[in-house]
Amino acid sequence: MRFDVVTLFPDMFGTVRDLGVTGRAHAQGLWALHAWNPRDYTHDVHRTVDDRPYGGGPGMVMMAAPLEAAVAAAQAARAAQGLGPAPVVLLSPTGRRYDQQAAQSLADSAGSILICGRYEGIDQRFIDRCVTDEISLGDFVLSGGEIAALAVIDAAVRLLPGALNDGDSALQDSFNDTLSGLLDSPHYTRPEVHAGQAVPPELLSGHHANIARWRREQSLRLTAARRPELIERARKQGWLTKADERYLATLAPPSGKP
């Protein structure tokens, strides 16, 4: 898998390339990262990539031409490696919400070209001509697309086979389909008692079926309390068992509901 990132701040991506799970996966050759700075595709002494918006208003707008040239260079480099045209993804608050399923789809692909906007926005003509998808981390605004792109890359890379020391780790993540799209259960490690709080006895029992049941119930409890819409989605998808429904029926309703 290969990511090409169009960004004014390529140094920011050293963290995902060199550190932690993603850094180890990069060193193993499981994925590749290439950054393209739009300033390298300008033709004036100031390397200008932004200008005032037509119609007035605050802030500056990123110009279409340097971005288009950077994307063209990225596509050409991918083609030289024998890769087909990549999706061009803009990190934008107007995009669809990035979730675990989107991360898995990305991990199953050959990667994409990520566009990191800055300033007030990007010339719409670049979006119309080049962008194939827009994604968002949530309903908030960042100073630029770099932090969002780092999150997109991290979430996808850790799902690559061999990226994690234990291949089952990703299967236990929150939102994973093996958990019916629910939140993960709490986790504990040594010591058995910390600050007067003991590890739940079910986890110390050595009884695998009891441990699995406890984790499932805790996942259901946590999801019902904090993300009840995920319970409803799992129910509509037919992911909940009769045992799940019996346990959910024992829980107190969320605050404010009858």
Tab-separated table of C-alpha atoms in Angstrom:
chain	number	residue	atom	x	y	z
A	1	MET	CA	0.000	0.000	0.000
A	2	ARG	CA	1.255	3.453	-0.907
A	3	PHE	CA	0.181	6.867	0.373
A	4	ASP	CA	1.025	10.031	-1.504
A	5	VAL	CA	0.384	13.132	0.571
A	6	VAL	CA	0.071	16.606	-0.927
A	7	THR	CA	1.036	18.942	1.906
A	8	LEU	CA	2.784	22.198	2.684
A	9	PHE	CA	4.306	20.531	5.760
A	10	PRO	CA	5.857	17.216	4.675
A	11	ASP	CA	7.981	16.989	7.827
A	12	MET	CA	4.843	16.364	9.879
A	13	PHE	CA	4.577	12.907	8.340
A	14	GLY	CA	7.869	11.695	9.771
A	15	THR	CA	5.980	10.651	12.897
A	16	VAL	CA	3.776	8.124	11.103
A	17	ARG	CA	6.642	6.966	8.859
A	18	ASP	CA	9.253	6.476	11.589
A	19	LEU	CA	7.538	5.823	14.929
A	20	GLY	CA	5.426	3.157	16.571
A	21	VAL	CA	3.338	0.544	14.793
A	22	THR	CA	3.226	2.480	11.537
A	23	GLY	CA	6.961	3.142	11.617
A	24	ARG	CA	7.719	-0.539	12.122
A	25	ALA	CA	5.347	-1.478	9.300
A	26	HIS	CA	7.042	1.071	7.048
A	27	ALA	CA	10.467	-0.365	7.877
A	28	GLN	CA	9.109	-3.821	6.992
A	29	GLY	CA	7.995	-2.554	3.600
A	30	LEU	CA	4.301	-3.090	4.291
A	31	TRP	CA	3.479	0.408	3.102
A	32	ALA	CA	5.152	3.392	1.477
A	33	LEU	CA	4.835	7.141	2.002
A	34	HIS	CA	5.670	9.956	-0.413
A	35	ALA	CA	5.051	13.644	0.267
A	36	TRP	CA	4.497	16.274	-2.430
A	37	ASN	CA	4.802	19.956	-1.554
A	38	PRO	CA	2.689	22.238	-3.789
A	39	ARG	CA	5.347	24.929	-3.410
A	40	ASP	CA	7.627	22.784	-5.569
A	41	TYR	CA	5.169	23.250	-8.457
A	42	THR	CA	4.990	27.047	-8.450
A	43	HIS	CA	6.711	29.369	-10.922
A	44	ASP	CA	7.290	32.601	-8.996
A	45	VAL	CA	10.129	33.638	-6.732
A	46	HIS	CA	7.898	33.569	-3.649
A	47	ARG	CA	6.609	30.032	-4.384
A	48	THR	CA	3.055	31.288	-3.946
A	49	VAL	CA	0.381	28.682	-3.291
A	50	ASP	CA	-2.486	30.883	-2.055
A	51	ASP	CA	-4.285	34.095	-2.951
A	52	ARG	CA	-7.188	36.289	-1.846
A	53	PRO	CA	-10.692	34.892	-2.414
A	54	TYR	CA	-12.852	36.284	-5.190
A	55	GLY	CA	-15.875	38.004	-3.718
A	56	GLY	CA	-13.946	39.099	-0.653
A	57	GLY	CA	-13.942	37.630	2.813
A	58	PRO	CA	-11.351	36.619	5.391
A	59	GLY	CA	-8.381	34.361	4.866
A	60	MET	CA	-6.613	33.051	1.798
A	61	VAL	CA	-7.493	30.265	-0.648
A	62	MET	CA	-5.111	27.608	-1.942
A	63	MET	CA	-4.593	27.937	-5.696
A	64	ALA	CA	-5.642	25.151	-8.037
A	65	ALA	CA	-2.603	24.958	-10.330
A	66	PRO	CA	0.108	23.972	-7.796
A	67	LEU	CA	-2.192	21.345	-6.297
A	68	GLU	CA	-3.058	19.898	-9.701
A	69	ALA	CA	0.631	19.709	-10.632
A	70	ALA	CA	1.461	17.949	-7.352
A	71	VAL	CA	-1.306	15.392	-7.917
A	72	ALA	CA	-0.131	14.797	-11.489
A	73	ALA	CA	3.415	14.170	-10.227
A	74	ALA	CA	2.135	11.742	-7.607
A	75	GLN	CA	0.035	9.837	-10.163
A	76	ALA	CA	3.016	9.647	-12.539
A	77	ALA	CA	5.253	8.285	-9.792
A	78	ARG	CA	2.671	5.649	-8.924
A	79	ALA	CA	2.329	4.700	-12.588
A	80	ALA	CA	6.106	4.269	-12.798
A	81	GLN	CA	5.759	1.670	-10.028
A	82	GLY	CA	3.090	-0.155	-11.984
A	83	LEU	CA	0.212	1.149	-9.891
A	84	GLY	CA	-3.041	2.293	-11.421
A	85	PRO	CA	-4.552	5.739	-10.894
A	86	ALA	CA	-5.128	6.379	-7.200
A	87	PRO	CA	-8.195	7.930	-5.591
A	88	VAL	CA	-7.568	11.571	-4.710
A	89	VAL	CA	-8.946	12.166	-1.233
A	90	LEU	CA	-9.438	15.607	0.269
A	91	LEU	CA	-9.414	15.885	4.065
A	92	SER	CA	-12.354	18.221	4.620
A	93	PRO	CA	-15.046	18.923	7.249
A	94	THR	CA	-17.569	18.602	4.404
A	95	GLY	CA	-16.512	15.010	3.692
A	96	ARG	CA	-18.083	11.745	4.765
A	97	ARG	CA	-17.160	10.514	8.233
A	98	TYR	CA	-14.054	8.316	8.321
A	99	ASP	CA	-14.738	5.167	10.340
A	100	GLN	CA	-13.311	1.713	10.953
A	101	GLN	CA	-14.978	0.261	7.871
A	102	ALA	CA	-13.468	3.003	5.714
A	103	ALA	CA	-10.066	2.306	7.274
A	104	GLN	CA	-10.428	-1.389	6.442
A	105	SER	CA	-11.403	-0.609	2.856
A	106	LEU	CA	-8.350	1.606	2.549
A	107	ALA	CA	-6.124	-1.105	4.047
A	108	ASP	CA	-7.453	-3.529	1.430
A	109	SER	CA	-6.537	-1.151	-1.395
A	110	ALA	CA	-3.340	0.051	-3.066
A	111	GLY	CA	-3.602	3.325	-1.142
A	112	SER	CA	-4.544	6.835	-2.166
A	113	ILE	CA	-3.412	10.406	-2.672
A	114	LEU	CA	-4.338	12.540	0.349
A	115	ILE	CA	-4.813	16.289	-0.070
A	116	CYS	CA	-4.082	18.415	2.994
A	117	GLY	CA	-5.710	21.807	2.709
A	118	ARG	CA	-4.655	24.941	4.557
A	119	TYR	CA	-5.806	28.532	5.001
A	120	GLU	CA	-9.472	29.348	4.373
A	121	GLY	CA	-9.975	26.624	1.799
A	122	ILE	CA	-9.076	25.278	-1.642
A	123	ASP	CA	-10.081	26.624	-5.047
A	124	GLN	CA	-13.224	24.670	-5.926
A	125	ARG	CA	-11.975	24.101	-9.470
A	126	PHE	CA	-9.225	21.832	-8.149
A	127	ILE	CA	-11.818	19.883	-6.156
A	128	ASP	CA	-14.103	19.584	-9.158
A	129	ARG	CA	-11.327	18.477	-11.505
A	130	CYS	CA	-9.170	16.233	-9.333
A	131	VAL	CA	-10.763	15.119	-6.069
A	132	THR	CA	-12.602	11.791	-6.121
A	133	ASP	CA	-13.583	11.612	-2.442
A	134	GLU	CA	-13.752	13.799	0.649
A	135	ILE	CA	-13.476	12.490	4.193
A	136	SER	CA	-13.731	14.058	7.637
A	137	LEU	CA	-12.693	12.994	11.121
A	138	GLY	CA	-15.677	14.704	12.696
A	139	ASP	CA	-17.627	17.906	13.176
A	140	PHE	CA	-14.740	20.209	14.007
A	141	VAL	CA	-12.212	22.283	12.094
A	142	LEU	CA	-8.418	21.833	12.154
A	143	SER	CA	-5.740	24.280	11.022
A	144	GLY	CA	-5.001	21.981	8.099
A	145	GLY	CA	-5.515	18.502	6.745
A	146	GLU	CA	-2.231	17.072	8.002
A	147	ILE	CA	-3.446	15.848	11.392
A	148	ALA	CA	-6.491	14.267	9.751
A	149	ALA	CA	-4.279	12.606	7.125
A	150	LEU	CA	-2.024	11.201	9.850
A	151	ALA	CA	-5.067	9.672	11.529
A	152	VAL	CA	-6.333	8.209	8.249
A	153	ILE	CA	-2.944	6.623	7.536
A	154	ASP	CA	-2.499	5.258	11.063
A	155	ALA	CA	-5.952	3.693	11.165
A	156	ALA	CA	-5.414	1.943	7.821
A	157	VAL	CA	-1.789	0.849	8.226
A	158	ARG	CA	-2.371	-0.906	11.545
A	159	LEU	CA	-4.895	-3.148	9.767
A	160	LEU	CA	-2.321	-4.423	7.271
A	161	PRO	CA	-1.392	-8.084	7.803
A	162	GLY	CA	1.827	-8.180	9.797
A	163	ALA	CA	1.598	-4.588	11.059
A	164	LEU	CA	0.694	-5.599	14.615
A	165	ASN	CA	2.725	-8.001	16.734
A	166	ASP	CA	-0.441	-9.992	17.407
A	167	GLY	CA	-2.681	-10.344	14.382
A	168	ASP	CA	-5.737	-10.729	16.626
A	169	SER	CA	-5.240	-7.269	18.141
A	170	ALA	CA	-7.010	-5.489	15.290
A	171	LEU	CA	-9.916	-7.923	15.515
A	172	GLN	CA	-10.591	-6.723	19.069
A	173	ASP	CA	-10.594	-3.017	18.217
A	174	SER	CA	-13.641	-0.896	18.848
A	175	PHE	CA	-15.945	-0.646	15.805
A	176	ASN	CA	-14.540	-3.855	14.275
A	177	ASP	CA	-17.119	-6.139	12.697
A	178	THR	CA	-15.916	-9.024	14.876
A	179	LEU	CA	-17.285	-6.986	17.787
A	180	SER	CA	-20.494	-6.313	15.865
A	181	GLY	CA	-19.303	-2.740	15.366
A	182	LEU	CA	-19.431	-2.075	19.122
A	183	LEU	CA	-16.944	-0.447	21.473
A	184	ASP	CA	-14.208	-2.629	22.926
A	185	SER	CA	-14.386	-3.901	26.511
A	186	PRO	CA	-12.119	-2.516	29.285
A	187	HIS	CA	-8.598	-3.925	29.636
A	188	TYR	CA	-6.467	-4.668	32.719
A	189	THR	CA	-2.886	-5.709	33.446
A	190	ARG	CA	-0.596	-6.170	36.481
A	191	PRO	CA	-0.854	-5.598	39.401
A	192	GLU	CA	-4.083	-7.352	40.347
A	193	VAL	CA	-4.937	-4.507	42.740
A	194	HIS	CA	-4.154	-0.880	41.979
A	195	ALA	CA	-5.212	2.003	44.264
A	196	GLY	CA	-7.629	-0.367	45.983
A	197	GLN	CA	-9.301	-1.419	42.738
A	198	ALA	CA	-9.023	-5.105	41.791
A	199	VAL	CA	-9.065	-6.689	38.375
A	200	PRO	CA	-12.535	-8.160	37.690
A	201	PRO	CA	-12.551	-11.759	38.904
A	202	GLU	CA	-13.831	-13.073	35.572
A	203	LEU	CA	-10.515	-12.125	33.960
A	204	LEU	CA	-8.591	-14.070	36.614
A	205	SER	CA	-10.704	-17.209	36.345
A	206	GLY	CA	-8.822	-18.853	33.483
A	207	HIS	CA	-12.220	-19.939	32.139
A	208	HIS	CA	-12.152	-18.862	28.505
A	209	ALA	CA	-15.901	-19.001	27.950
A	210	ASN	CA	-16.570	-16.884	31.053
A	211	ILE	CA	-13.914	-14.388	30.012
A	212	ALA	CA	-15.390	-14.132	26.507
A	213	ARG	CA	-18.893	-13.646	27.925
A	214	TRP	CA	-17.673	-10.950	30.352
A	215	ARG	CA	-15.903	-9.058	27.574
A	216	ARG	CA	-18.942	-9.249	25.318
A	217	GLU	CA	-21.228	-7.999	28.068
A	218	GLN	CA	-18.873	-5.165	28.943
A	219	SER	CA	-18.713	-4.205	25.287
A	220	LEU	CA	-22.496	-4.123	25.130
A	221	ARG	CA	-22.753	-2.171	28.389
A	222	LEU	CA	-20.205	0.445	27.361
A	223	THR	CA	-21.679	0.876	23.894
A	224	ALA	CA	-25.239	1.164	25.192
A	225	ALA	CA	-24.155	3.853	27.663
A	226	ARG	CA	-21.925	5.927	25.393
A	227	ARG	CA	-22.844	5.168	21.760
A	228	PRO	CA	-26.382	3.753	21.745
A	229	GLU	CA	-26.668	4.400	18.000
A	230	LEU	CA	-24.084	1.656	17.481
A	231	ILE	CA	-26.361	-0.787	19.312
A	232	GLU	CA	-29.187	0.103	16.963
A	233	ARG	CA	-26.949	-0.285	13.930
A	234	ALA	CA	-25.775	-3.710	15.116
A	235	ARG	CA	-29.375	-4.701	15.717
A	236	LYS	CA	-30.427	-3.661	12.220
A	237	GLN	CA	-27.471	-5.534	10.740
A	238	GLY	CA	-28.467	-8.698	12.615
A	239	TRP	CA	-25.157	-8.746	14.493
A	240	LEU	CA	-26.662	-9.135	17.965
A	241	THR	CA	-27.409	-12.589	19.365
A	242	LYS	CA	-30.314	-13.573	21.585
A	243	ALA	CA	-27.872	-13.631	24.514
A	244	ASP	CA	-26.832	-10.062	23.636
A	245	GLU	CA	-30.441	-8.922	23.644
A	246	ARG	CA	-31.125	-10.635	26.992
A	247	TYR	CA	-28.147	-8.865	28.539
A	248	LEU	CA	-29.133	-5.487	27.068
A	249	ALA	CA	-32.602	-5.934	28.575
A	250	THR	CA	-31.019	-6.087	32.044
A	251	LEU	CA	-29.304	-2.708	31.663
A	252	ALA	CA	-30.796	0.493	32.981
A	253	PRO	CA	-31.983	2.764	30.154
A	254	PRO	CA	-29.732	5.711	29.241
A	255	SER	CA	-30.223	8.805	31.374
A	256	GLY	CA	-33.258	10.830	30.334
A	257	LYS	CA	-35.019	7.935	28.617
A	258	PRO	CA	-38.021	6.000	30.022
